[in-house]
Short mmCIF file of C-alpha atoms in Angstrom, two decimals:
data_model
loop_
_atom_site.label_atom_id
_atom_site.label_comp_id
_atom_site.label_asym_id
_atom_site.label_seq_id
_atom_site.Cartn_x
_atom_site.Cartn_y
_atom_site.Cartn_z
CA MET A 1 -64.96 -25.00 83.53
CA THR A 2 -66.17 -21.39 83.68
CA ALA A 3 -65.25 -18.50 81.66
CA THR A 4 -63.17 -16.00 83.50
CA SER A 5 -62.51 -12.20 82.95
CA ASP A 6 -59.01 -12.93 81.86
CA ILE A 7 -60.11 -14.63 78.57
CA PHE A 8 -62.30 -11.72 77.47
CA PRO A 9 -62.94 -10.26 75.09
CA LEU A 10 -63.70 -13.37 72.99
CA LYS A 11 -63.12 -12.93 69.31
CA LEU A 12 -65.63 -14.21 67.00
CA SER A 13 -64.96 -14.43 63.22
CA ASP A 14 -67.81 -14.03 60.74
CA ASN A 15 -66.88 -15.72 57.58
CA GLN A 16 -69.77 -14.21 55.68
CA THR A 17 -68.71 -10.65 56.13
CA GLY A 18 -64.96 -11.03 56.96
CA HIS A 19 -65.38 -9.15 60.18
CA TYR A 20 -64.15 -9.89 63.74
CA TYR A 21 -66.35 -9.51 66.63
CA LEU A 22 -65.19 -9.00 70.15
CA LEU A 23 -67.67 -10.33 72.78
CA TRP A 24 -67.50 -9.12 76.51
CA PRO A 25 -68.72 -11.17 79.32
CA TRP A 26 -72.54 -11.39 80.15
CA GLN A 27 -71.84 -10.02 83.58
CA ASP A 28 -70.41 -6.96 82.05
CA GLY A 29 -73.33 -6.23 79.81
CA LEU A 30 -72.46 -8.50 76.92
CA ARG A 31 -71.04 -5.71 74.84
CA VAL A 32 -70.16 -6.55 71.12
CA GLU A 33 -67.55 -4.61 69.41
CA MET A 34 -66.30 -5.03 65.77
CA ASP A 35 -62.64 -4.85 65.19
CA ALA A 36 -61.99 -3.20 61.76
CA LEU A 37 -58.47 -1.94 60.73
CA TYR A 38 -57.64 -1.67 64.58
CA TYR A 39 -60.73 0.69 64.96
CA ARG A 40 -63.16 -0.66 67.49
CA TYR A 41 -66.78 0.26 67.62
CA GLU A 42 -69.81 -1.12 69.23
CA THR A 43 -72.18 -2.95 66.89
CA THR A 44 -74.66 -5.94 66.73
CA PHE A 45 -73.75 -9.49 65.69
CA GLU A 46 -76.54 -10.42 63.12
CA ARG A 47 -76.03 -14.13 63.15
CA THR A 48 -78.20 -16.69 64.88
CA LEU A 49 -76.28 -18.51 67.55
CA PHE A 50 -78.77 -20.30 69.69
CA GLY A 51 -81.56 -22.69 68.80
CA THR A 52 -84.98 -23.07 70.61
CA ASP A 53 -83.31 -25.36 73.03
CA GLY A 54 -81.05 -22.63 74.14
CA HIS A 55 -77.82 -24.32 72.94
CA PHE A 56 -75.42 -23.40 70.11
CA LEU A 57 -76.67 -24.56 66.83
CA PRO A 58 -74.97 -27.90 65.77
CA ALA A 59 -73.19 -26.27 62.94
CA LEU A 60 -71.63 -23.78 65.13
CA LYS A 61 -70.99 -26.12 68.00
CA ALA A 62 -68.65 -28.21 65.67
CA VAL A 63 -66.47 -25.25 64.76
CA LEU A 64 -66.48 -22.73 67.72
CA PRO A 65 -63.60 -23.19 70.44
CA ILE A 66 -64.57 -24.69 73.63
CA VAL A 67 -64.27 -21.27 75.36
CA PHE A 68 -67.54 -20.08 73.44
CA LEU A 69 -69.42 -23.03 74.87
CA ASP A 70 -68.14 -22.04 78.34
CA TRP A 71 -69.18 -18.50 77.71
CA ALA A 72 -72.69 -19.49 76.73
CA GLU A 73 -73.11 -21.28 80.07
CA THR A 74 -72.74 -17.88 81.79
CA ILE A 75 -75.88 -16.74 80.02
CA PRO A 76 -79.21 -17.95 81.85
CA LEU A 77 -80.72 -20.85 79.71
CA ALA A 78 -84.25 -19.39 79.85
CA PHE A 79 -82.84 -16.22 78.14
CA ARG A 80 -80.99 -18.35 75.43
CA ARG A 81 -84.10 -20.34 74.80
CA ALA A 82 -86.15 -17.15 74.28
CA VAL A 83 -83.91 -15.62 71.73
CA GLY A 84 -83.57 -19.04 69.96
CA THR A 85 -87.25 -19.27 69.70
CA LEU A 86 -87.70 -15.63 68.65
CA ALA A 87 -84.98 -15.89 65.95
CA GLY A 88 -85.91 -19.28 64.45
CA GLN A 89 -83.36 -19.70 61.57
CA ASN A 90 -83.35 -16.03 60.63
CA GLU A 91 -79.66 -15.08 60.54
CA ARG A 92 -80.53 -11.32 60.58
CA MET A 93 -82.03 -11.54 64.27
CA PRO A 94 -79.47 -9.77 66.67
CA GLN A 95 -79.57 -12.22 69.33
CA LEU A 96 -76.71 -10.83 71.45
CA LEU A 97 -78.27 -7.36 71.32
CA ILE A 98 -81.60 -8.78 72.58
CA LEU A 99 -79.83 -10.67 75.30
CA ARG A 100 -78.11 -7.59 76.62
CA LEU A 101 -81.32 -5.63 76.65
CA MET A 102 -83.07 -8.57 78.57
CA GLN A 103 -80.42 -8.19 81.05
CA GLN A 104 -80.63 -4.41 81.49
CA ASP A 105 -84.45 -3.95 81.22
CA VAL A 106 -86.88 -6.07 83.26
CA VAL A 107 -89.97 -5.07 81.24
CA PHE A 108 -88.21 -5.99 77.97
CA ARG A 109 -87.02 -9.39 79.49
CA ASP A 110 -90.51 -10.18 80.56
CA TRP A 111 -92.03 -9.21 77.16
CA VAL A 112 -89.50 -11.40 75.29
CA GLN A 113 -90.04 -14.40 77.45
CA GLN A 114 -93.69 -14.00 77.14
CA LEU A 115 -93.56 -13.94 73.41
CA ALA A 116 -91.29 -16.97 73.42
CA ALA A 117 -93.58 -18.90 75.66
CA SER A 118 -96.54 -18.25 73.16
CA GLU A 119 -94.36 -19.19 70.12
CA ASP A 120 -94.76 -15.64 68.71
CA GLY A 121 -91.27 -15.60 67.26
CA VAL A 122 -92.79 -14.80 63.79
CA TYR A 123 -94.29 -11.58 65.11
CA PHE A 124 -91.03 -10.48 66.58
CA ARG A 125 -89.34 -11.30 63.17
CA LEU A 126 -91.98 -9.45 61.33
CA VAL A 127 -91.54 -6.26 63.06
CA TRP A 128 -87.80 -6.40 63.00
CA GLU A 129 -87.66 -6.94 59.26
CA LEU A 130 -90.48 -4.52 58.42
CA ALA A 131 -88.77 -1.74 60.56
CA ASP A 132 -85.75 -2.13 58.37
CA ILE A 133 -83.35 -0.80 60.93
CA GLN A 134 -80.67 -3.31 60.74
CA SER A 135 -78.15 -0.94 59.30
CA SER A 136 -78.90 1.65 61.75
CA PRO A 137 -76.47 2.56 64.77
CA VAL A 138 -76.75 0.43 67.73
CA PRO A 139 -78.44 3.15 69.88
CA VAL A 140 -81.31 3.28 67.34
CA GLN A 141 -81.88 -0.44 67.31
CA GLU A 142 -81.76 -0.49 71.19
CA THR A 143 -84.36 2.20 71.31
CA TRP A 144 -86.55 0.56 68.79
CA LEU A 145 -86.53 -2.74 70.55
CA LEU A 146 -87.11 -1.25 74.04
CA SER A 147 -90.25 0.64 72.52
CA LEU A 148 -92.01 -2.59 71.52
CA PRO A 149 -93.33 -3.95 74.90
CA GLY A 150 -96.73 -2.61 75.54
CA GLN A 151 -97.51 -1.73 71.89
CA LYS A 152 -100.63 -3.33 70.35
CA ARG A 153 -99.35 -5.69 67.74
CA HIS A 154 -102.08 -5.03 65.27
CA LEU A 155 -101.40 -1.23 65.41
CA LEU A 156 -97.76 -1.76 65.08
CA LEU A 157 -97.86 -4.09 62.26
CA GLY A 158 -100.49 -1.95 60.67
CA ARG A 159 -98.16 1.08 60.72
CA LEU A 160 -95.20 -0.88 59.44
CA LEU A 161 -97.42 -2.32 56.54
CA SER A 162 -99.21 0.99 55.87
CA MET A 163 -102.60 -0.68 56.15
CA GLU A 164 -105.21 -1.06 58.89
CA LEU A 165 -105.30 -4.34 60.78
CA THR A 166 -107.66 -5.76 63.32
CA ALA A 167 -106.32 -7.43 66.51
CA SER A 168 -107.77 -10.87 64.98
CA GLN A 169 -105.78 -10.24 61.86
CA ALA A 170 -102.53 -9.47 63.50
CA LYS A 171 -102.89 -12.80 65.48
CA LYS A 172 -102.95 -14.60 62.22
CA CYS A 173 -99.17 -13.94 61.69
CA ARG A 174 -98.76 -16.95 63.86
CA LYS A 175 -99.65 -19.08 60.96
CA LEU A 176 -96.76 -17.82 58.83
CA LEU A 177 -93.56 -19.62 58.37
CA LEU A 178 -90.86 -17.19 57.57
CA ASP A 179 -88.25 -18.82 55.44
CA ASN A 180 -84.83 -17.44 54.54
CA GLN A 181 -85.82 -16.79 50.89
CA ALA A 182 -86.59 -13.13 50.01
CA TRP A 183 -90.12 -12.06 50.48
CA GLY A 184 -91.66 -8.78 49.74
CA LYS A 185 -93.89 -6.48 51.76
CA ALA A 186 -96.62 -6.74 49.00
CA THR A 187 -96.85 -10.59 49.72
CA LEU A 188 -97.19 -10.04 53.29
CA LYS A 189 -99.82 -7.35 52.65
CA GLU A 190 -101.76 -9.69 50.55
CA PHE A 191 -101.67 -12.34 53.22
CA PHE A 192 -103.26 -9.86 55.79
CA LYS A 193 -105.95 -8.79 53.28
CA MET A 194 -106.98 -12.27 52.60
CA THR A 195 -107.38 -12.86 56.41
CA ARG A 196 -110.59 -10.91 56.02
CA GLN A 197 -112.07 -13.64 53.69
CA SER A 198 -114.14 -16.22 55.22
CA ASP A 199 -112.94 -19.08 53.16
CA PHE A 200 -109.29 -18.04 54.09
CA GLN A 201 -110.21 -17.87 57.78
CA THR A 202 -111.58 -21.38 57.52
CA LEU A 203 -108.36 -22.49 55.82
CA LEU A 204 -106.22 -20.94 58.61
CA GLN A 205 -108.22 -22.90 61.27
CA THR A 206 -106.88 -26.14 60.08
CA ALA A 207 -103.26 -25.11 58.92
CA ASP A 208 -100.59 -24.99 61.56
CA TYR A 209 -98.40 -22.82 59.30
CA ILE A 210 -98.14 -21.48 55.77
CA ARG A 211 -94.73 -20.74 54.23
CA LEU A 212 -94.72 -17.10 53.10
CA GLY A 213 -92.40 -17.92 50.14
CA ALA A 214 -95.16 -20.31 48.88
CA PHE A 215 -98.03 -18.13 49.38
CA ASP A 216 -98.14 -16.45 45.95
CA TYR A 217 -98.47 -19.91 44.36
CA LEU A 218 -100.91 -21.19 46.98
CA ARG A 219 -103.46 -18.43 46.55
CA THR A 220 -103.76 -19.09 42.72
CA LEU A 221 -105.14 -22.60 43.57
CA PRO A 222 -108.88 -23.27 42.83
CA ARG A 223 -111.21 -22.15 45.50
CA TRP A 224 -112.23 -25.64 46.22
CA LEU A 225 -108.60 -26.52 47.12
CA TRP A 226 -108.40 -23.80 49.84
CA ILE A 227 -107.72 -26.55 52.41
CA GLY A 228 -105.59 -25.97 55.44
CA LYS A 229 -103.79 -29.37 55.48
CA LEU A 230 -103.22 -29.18 51.70
CA TRP A 231 -101.65 -25.62 51.97
CA GLU A 232 -99.57 -26.57 54.90
CA ALA A 233 -98.26 -29.79 53.18
CA LEU A 234 -97.38 -27.85 49.88
CA SER A 235 -95.42 -25.29 52.01
CA ALA A 236 -93.01 -28.19 52.77
CA PHE A 237 -91.99 -28.10 49.15
CA ASN A 238 -89.40 -25.74 47.62
CA ASP A 239 -90.72 -23.20 45.23
CA HIS A 240 -89.64 -25.16 42.09
CA ALA A 241 -91.11 -28.39 43.10
CA ILE A 242 -94.35 -27.02 44.47
CA GLU A 243 -96.02 -26.37 41.06
CA ARG A 244 -95.23 -30.09 39.96
CA VAL A 245 -96.99 -31.69 43.00
CA LEU A 246 -100.56 -31.20 42.01
CA PRO A 247 -101.13 -32.80 38.60
CA PRO A 248 -103.69 -31.11 36.12
CA LEU A 249 -105.74 -34.26 36.58
CA ILE A 250 -106.42 -32.94 40.21
CA LEU A 251 -106.37 -29.28 39.45
CA LYS A 252 -108.86 -29.57 36.62
CA ALA A 253 -111.07 -32.26 38.19
CA GLU A 254 -114.89 -32.29 37.34
CA LEU A 255 -117.28 -30.79 39.56
CA LYS A 256 -118.77 -34.04 40.71
CA HIS A 257 -115.22 -35.42 41.73
CA ARG A 258 -114.03 -32.28 43.78
CA PRO A 259 -115.75 -33.32 47.27
CA GLN A 260 -114.09 -36.64 47.16
CA ILE A 261 -110.73 -35.02 46.50
CA ALA A 262 -111.07 -32.27 49.12
CA ARG A 263 -112.20 -34.83 51.78
CA SER A 264 -109.10 -36.77 50.95
CA PHE A 265 -106.93 -33.88 51.49
CA ARG A 266 -108.70 -32.76 54.80
CA GLN A 267 -108.02 -36.32 56.19
CA MET A 268 -104.23 -36.11 56.04
CA SER A 269 -102.55 -36.77 59.21
CA GLU A 270 -99.16 -35.54 58.26
CA ASN A 271 -97.40 -33.62 55.52
CA GLY A 272 -95.47 -36.63 54.20
CA ASP A 273 -98.66 -38.22 53.37
CA LEU A 274 -99.32 -35.80 50.40
CA GLU A 275 -97.51 -37.42 47.56
CA ASP A 276 -98.92 -41.06 48.09
CA ARG A 277 -102.32 -39.49 48.34
CA VAL A 278 -101.93 -37.26 45.17
CA MET A 279 -100.68 -40.56 43.27
CA LYS A 280 -103.77 -42.75 44.66
CA LEU A 281 -106.14 -39.83 43.65
CA SER A 282 -104.74 -39.48 40.29
CA ASP A 283 -104.93 -43.13 39.52
CA LYS A 284 -108.51 -43.22 40.61
CA LEU A 285 -109.61 -40.10 38.69
CA ALA A 286 -107.91 -41.56 35.71
CA GLU A 287 -110.10 -44.63 35.91
CA LEU A 288 -113.19 -42.44 35.65
CA LEU A 289 -111.92 -40.23 32.75
CA ASP A 290 -111.88 -41.04 29.09
CA PHE A 291 -108.64 -41.84 27.43
CA PRO A 292 -107.40 -39.51 24.75
CA LEU A 293 -107.54 -40.59 21.09
CA PRO A 294 -104.54 -42.92 20.41
CA PRO A 295 -101.60 -41.41 18.37
CA PHE A 296 -102.11 -44.18 15.70
CA ALA A 297 -105.21 -46.03 14.72
CA GLY A 298 -103.43 -49.48 15.09
CA ASN A 299 -104.19 -52.79 13.45
CA GLU A 300 -104.73 -56.29 14.39
CA GLN A 301 -101.26 -56.71 15.81
CA PHE A 302 -100.83 -53.16 17.11
CA ILE A 303 -103.95 -52.67 19.28
CA PRO A 304 -104.38 -49.17 21.36
CA ILE A 305 -105.30 -49.61 25.02
CA ASP A 306 -107.88 -46.79 25.07
CA SER A 307 -109.46 -47.13 28.39
CA ALA A 308 -108.58 -47.43 32.03
CA LYS A 309 -110.46 -50.81 32.19
CA LYS A 310 -108.30 -52.19 29.40
CA LEU A 311 -104.96 -50.80 30.89
CA LYS A 312 -105.76 -52.66 34.07
CA ALA A 313 -106.46 -55.81 32.37
CA GLU A 314 -103.22 -55.42 30.31
CA GLY A 315 -101.31 -55.16 33.58
CA GLN A 316 -103.14 -58.31 34.96
CA GLN A 317 -102.48 -60.26 31.79
CA MET A 318 -98.94 -59.27 31.37
CA ARG A 319 -98.13 -59.32 35.03
CA HIS A 320 -96.49 -55.87 35.38
CA CYS A 321 -97.52 -52.47 36.58
CA VAL A 322 -98.68 -50.73 33.58
CA ALA A 323 -102.03 -49.94 35.31
CA GLY A 324 -100.08 -47.33 37.37
CA PHE A 325 -99.61 -45.14 34.35
CA MET A 326 -103.21 -44.10 34.05
CA SER A 327 -102.73 -40.44 34.88
CA GLU A 328 -99.83 -40.20 32.44
CA VAL A 329 -102.21 -41.47 29.51
CA VAL A 330 -105.07 -38.97 30.65
CA GLU A 331 -102.61 -36.05 30.71
CA GLY A 332 -101.08 -36.97 27.22
CA GLU A 333 -97.64 -38.01 28.53
CA SER A 334 -97.88 -41.48 27.45
CA TYR A 335 -100.08 -44.10 25.45
CA PHE A 336 -99.92 -47.89 25.60
CA TYR A 337 -100.58 -50.43 22.78
CA HIS A 338 -100.77 -54.20 23.06
CA TRP A 339 -98.64 -56.09 20.41
CA THR A 340 -100.24 -59.38 19.76
CA GLY A 341 -97.43 -60.72 17.79
CA ASP A 342 -96.70 -61.69 14.12
CA ASP A 343 -94.34 -64.28 12.27
CA HIS A 344 -91.25 -62.06 12.69
CA LEU A 345 -92.04 -61.13 16.32
CA PRO A 346 -94.48 -63.49 17.90
CA THR A 347 -93.99 -62.39 21.43
CA ARG A 348 -96.78 -60.56 23.12
CA LEU A 349 -95.73 -57.26 24.30
CA THR A 350 -96.83 -54.05 26.07
CA LEU A 351 -95.69 -50.87 24.14
CA GLN A 352 -95.39 -47.62 25.80
CA LEU A 353 -95.18 -44.57 23.43
CA LYS A 354 -94.30 -40.96 24.52
CA PRO A 355 -94.44 -37.71 22.62
CA PHE A 356 -91.41 -36.76 20.66
CA PRO A 357 -89.98 -33.39 22.35
CA LYS A 358 -91.40 -30.35 20.73
CA SER A 359 -93.35 -32.34 18.29
CA THR A 360 -96.91 -33.86 17.74
CA GLN A 361 -95.09 -37.06 16.88
CA TRP A 362 -94.83 -40.04 19.15
CA ARG A 363 -91.96 -42.58 19.58
CA LEU A 364 -91.43 -45.87 21.18
CA PHE A 365 -90.27 -45.56 24.72
CA GLU A 366 -90.70 -49.03 26.21
CA ALA A 367 -91.54 -52.69 25.00
CA LEU A 368 -91.84 -55.26 27.59
CA GLY A 369 -93.21 -58.82 27.67
CA VAL A 370 -94.78 -60.90 30.34
CA GLU A 371 -93.34 -59.91 33.80
CA ASN A 372 -91.28 -57.22 32.13
CA GLU A 373 -89.20 -59.31 29.94
CA GLU A 374 -87.11 -57.09 27.50
CA ILE A 375 -86.73 -57.35 23.77
CA ASP A 376 -83.25 -57.20 21.76
CA ASP A 377 -82.10 -54.42 19.24
CA GLU A 378 -83.45 -56.25 16.17
CA GLU A 379 -86.84 -56.63 17.67
CA TRP A 380 -86.87 -53.05 18.90
CA ARG A 381 -86.04 -51.95 15.33
CA TYR A 382 -88.76 -54.13 13.78
CA LEU A 383 -91.35 -52.36 16.05
CA GLU A 384 -90.24 -49.07 14.96
CA HIS A 385 -90.76 -50.13 11.19
CA ARG A 386 -94.25 -51.25 12.05
CA ILE A 387 -94.96 -47.87 13.85
CA ALA A 388 -93.74 -46.13 10.75
CA ASP A 389 -96.22 -48.10 8.73
CA LEU A 390 -99.03 -46.64 10.80
CA ASN A 391 -98.00 -43.11 10.11
CA PRO A 392 -98.04 -42.47 6.44
CA PRO A 393 -96.78 -40.70 4.47
CA TRP A 394 -93.80 -39.74 6.67
CA GLY A 395 -93.40 -42.65 9.08
CA TYR A 396 -91.54 -42.71 12.39
CA LEU A 397 -89.81 -39.61 13.65
CA LEU A 398 -86.23 -40.18 14.44
CA VAL A 399 -84.66 -36.72 14.47
CA LYS A 400 -85.81 -33.10 14.74
CA THR A 401 -82.94 -30.64 14.17
CA PRO A 402 -81.69 -27.48 12.57
CA ILE A 403 -79.82 -27.68 9.28
CA ALA A 404 -76.02 -27.19 9.84
CA GLY A 405 -73.79 -25.19 7.23
CA LEU A 406 -76.64 -23.31 5.58
CA PRO A 407 -74.30 -20.50 4.52
CA TYR A 408 -72.22 -22.98 2.56
CA GLY A 409 -75.02 -24.40 0.46
CA ASP A 410 -77.63 -23.14 -1.84
CA TYR A 411 -80.09 -22.13 0.91
CA GLU A 412 -80.04 -18.28 0.32
CA LYS A 413 -80.63 -18.73 -3.46
CA GLN A 414 -83.33 -21.40 -2.96
CA PHE A 415 -85.14 -19.78 0.02
CA ALA A 416 -87.95 -18.18 -2.01
CA GLN A 417 -88.82 -21.61 -3.46
CA LEU A 418 -88.84 -23.40 -0.17
CA LYS A 419 -91.87 -24.23 1.65
CA ARG A 420 -92.62 -25.77 5.05
CA GLU A 421 -93.35 -29.45 4.88
CA MET A 422 -91.90 -29.81 1.58
CA PRO A 423 -89.87 -33.25 1.26
CA LEU A 424 -86.13 -33.12 0.94
CA LYS A 425 -83.40 -35.78 0.46
CA VAL A 426 -81.11 -36.91 3.13
CA TYR A 427 -78.27 -39.22 2.27
CA HIS A 428 -74.68 -40.32 3.31
CA GLU A 429 -72.12 -38.02 1.48
CA ALA A 430 -69.31 -40.74 1.75
CA GLN A 431 -66.83 -38.60 -0.05
CA ASN A 432 -67.03 -35.67 2.40
CA PRO A 433 -63.36 -34.77 3.02
CA HIS A 434 -64.22 -33.35 6.62
CA ASP A 435 -66.48 -36.12 7.96
CA ASP A 436 -66.70 -39.77 6.61
CA LYS A 437 -70.26 -39.85 8.31
CA ALA A 438 -71.51 -36.62 6.84
CA LEU A 439 -75.34 -36.74 6.18
CA ARG A 440 -76.19 -34.17 3.47
CA ILE A 441 -79.62 -32.49 3.04
CA ASP A 442 -80.67 -31.48 -0.56
CA THR A 443 -83.85 -30.57 -2.38
CA PHE A 444 -85.20 -33.13 -4.91
CA LYS A 445 -83.82 -30.89 -7.54
CA GLY A 446 -80.37 -31.59 -6.24
CA ASP A 447 -79.73 -28.24 -4.64
CA LYS A 448 -77.59 -28.57 -1.53
CA LEU A 449 -79.09 -26.93 1.67
CA GLY A 450 -76.52 -28.21 4.34
CA TYR A 451 -76.09 -31.25 6.75
CA VAL A 452 -77.40 -33.18 9.71
CA PRO A 453 -75.51 -31.67 12.86
CA ARG A 454 -72.87 -33.97 13.90
CA GLU A 455 -74.53 -34.35 17.49
CA CYS A 456 -77.59 -35.95 15.55
CA GLN A 457 -75.56 -38.23 13.49
CA SER A 458 -75.41 -41.11 15.98
CA ASP A 459 -79.37 -41.04 16.15
CA LEU A 460 -79.33 -41.89 12.41
CA TRP A 461 -76.11 -43.73 11.52
CA ASP A 462 -77.47 -47.25 12.35
CA TYR A 463 -80.36 -46.68 10.00
CA VAL A 464 -78.17 -45.23 7.33
CA GLU A 465 -75.64 -48.08 7.64
CA SER A 466 -78.38 -50.74 7.43
CA GLY A 467 -79.65 -49.17 4.22
CA GLU A 468 -83.07 -48.24 5.69
CA PRO A 469 -85.11 -45.75 3.84
CA LEU A 470 -85.35 -42.35 5.48
CA ARG A 471 -87.63 -39.45 4.73
CA CYS A 472 -86.81 -35.79 5.51
CA ARG A 473 -89.32 -32.89 5.69
CA LEU A 474 -88.57 -29.33 6.00
CA ASN A 475 -90.21 -28.19 9.25
CA PHE A 476 -89.53 -24.54 9.78
CA LEU A 477 -87.64 -21.91 7.77
CA LYS A 478 -86.48 -18.23 7.86
CA PRO A 479 -83.82 -16.43 5.86
CA ASP A 480 -80.85 -17.52 8.14
CA TYR A 481 -82.40 -20.67 9.72
CA ALA A 482 -84.27 -23.99 8.98
CA THR A 483 -85.07 -27.16 10.69
CA VAL A 484 -86.03 -30.54 9.27
CA ASN A 485 -87.80 -33.69 10.53
CA ILE A 486 -86.06 -36.90 9.62
CA TYR A 487 -88.30 -40.04 9.63
CA LEU A 488 -87.93 -43.76 9.22
CA ALA A 489 -89.99 -44.28 6.09
CA PRO A 490 -93.29 -46.34 6.18
CA ASN A 491 -93.29 -49.61 4.02
CA THR A 492 -94.75 -48.87 0.63
CA GLU A 493 -94.29 -52.38 -0.89
CA ASN A 494 -96.89 -55.04 -1.13
CA GLY A 495 -96.63 -58.07 1.23
CA ALA A 496 -93.71 -58.51 3.70
CA GLY A 497 -90.99 -59.07 1.09
CA ARG A 498 -89.25 -55.84 1.81
CA LEU A 499 -89.17 -56.38 5.46
CA LYS A 500 -88.06 -59.86 5.27
CA ARG A 501 -85.08 -58.74 3.09
CA LEU A 502 -84.32 -55.76 5.50
CA PHE A 503 -84.29 -57.70 8.77
CA SER A 504 -82.29 -60.61 7.26
CA LYS A 505 -79.58 -57.73 6.72
CA LEU A 506 -80.35 -56.30 10.25
CA ARG A 507 -79.81 -59.79 11.85
CA HIS A 508 -76.56 -59.93 10.26
CA ASP A 509 -75.49 -56.39 11.16
CA LEU A 510 -76.70 -56.73 14.88
CA LYS A 511 -75.35 -59.97 15.51
CA PRO A 512 -72.25 -59.00 17.45
CA ARG A 513 -74.31 -57.07 19.93
CA GLU A 514 -75.28 -59.68 22.38
CA LYS A 515 -77.46 -58.88 25.47
CA ASN A 516 -74.56 -59.42 27.91
CA ASP A 517 -72.31 -56.87 26.14
#
């Protein structure tokens, strides 16, 4: 089927602008008119229609009427491929206007096809964006486009950027991947300024492209990480993820380790190899670095795993993958202990601790036996008590929270006498008429300050119900605001009598909660 003159003009709806465009046949000069309130005027259609293969983009092909597919067949495929290559995924490129000028002007046609054959679409998109004439009348846009053939690109780009460029620098624009995200002229200027630097020139020799949207972050990398393959791989990530790809373990590597890291990145064969390579490098570096000091000193049952060698041995003995967390330990995100067992909990375990959010305290994150065997609620609670014993005088941090209801207590009156880190009382106010689970916070003189917020009650209620001792510390205060830390208190009795009585009650309280519930 071939498009005939009786079906023209074709009406193309632009959902982004709400406008309707009337397209005339290729043989008649491919005029484009916009129909606005019954007033027609010639314009450009700034939407990408054709891909680099010369066919409608898949998203358009699925929604456009068949008549548009036939209409496209009347335009030479070589022309459609050329404008698709030059436009890329940039929706602001006026493909239809360029096609019309290719038909009308032989010099312009040959120039566009030459650019497309050399994959210089980036250059074309750059000059179009930098000229900033998208909102100009069609004759102005036509004149501008027809003036481009024959101009030396370094002189033209230099004028548009208000800076001097050499021919060699201008060719470097081929290395840019222009994304749809907003980019400023300042970033582009900085890119071309850096093309004068020898180490950046070396980088560009091995990078197929660099996404301009990622450029501001990439140029802040340490100079020894100015590696083309690495920059290219990082360019594939979005702007929010790119800063999390390279861990501090690599960014702050010691001088003696840097050549090995750089060599690994230079040997990448494809961008998808980056994340796996980063993980392997991080684990290898972690083996060579000293572990931080453990959060708690430990004892004969609670033994800190304070080196990479010991962490590897723990994984082998317990038959699980704990050795893969070396970089987390070095970066202070986790710490591991080996539980040797005691009379109450004889099972050998690997314990993972993580920092409590916005605090210097640590809390139990994972407790696994041989081959990742899990423990039950009672055993988990028992380990929390043992960790509390290792952290006197306060114990094991359970909740960090603002005090609720300050205006209704004695806070304003007591403010001058309150001090940071002073102990407070937290207890169940059973007779509270508004909340039968209210947890009240008082000074030790008996002055009421306020309550634990309702959203934090669930983190404490099991401990309160079981009669386990809690400790409360004033953490931060100002005239209208205060926060507290609430801890599971350490054992201050001699011997194991208190723990035995406590866990006899716990066993009874937790009995209904079976593992398969």
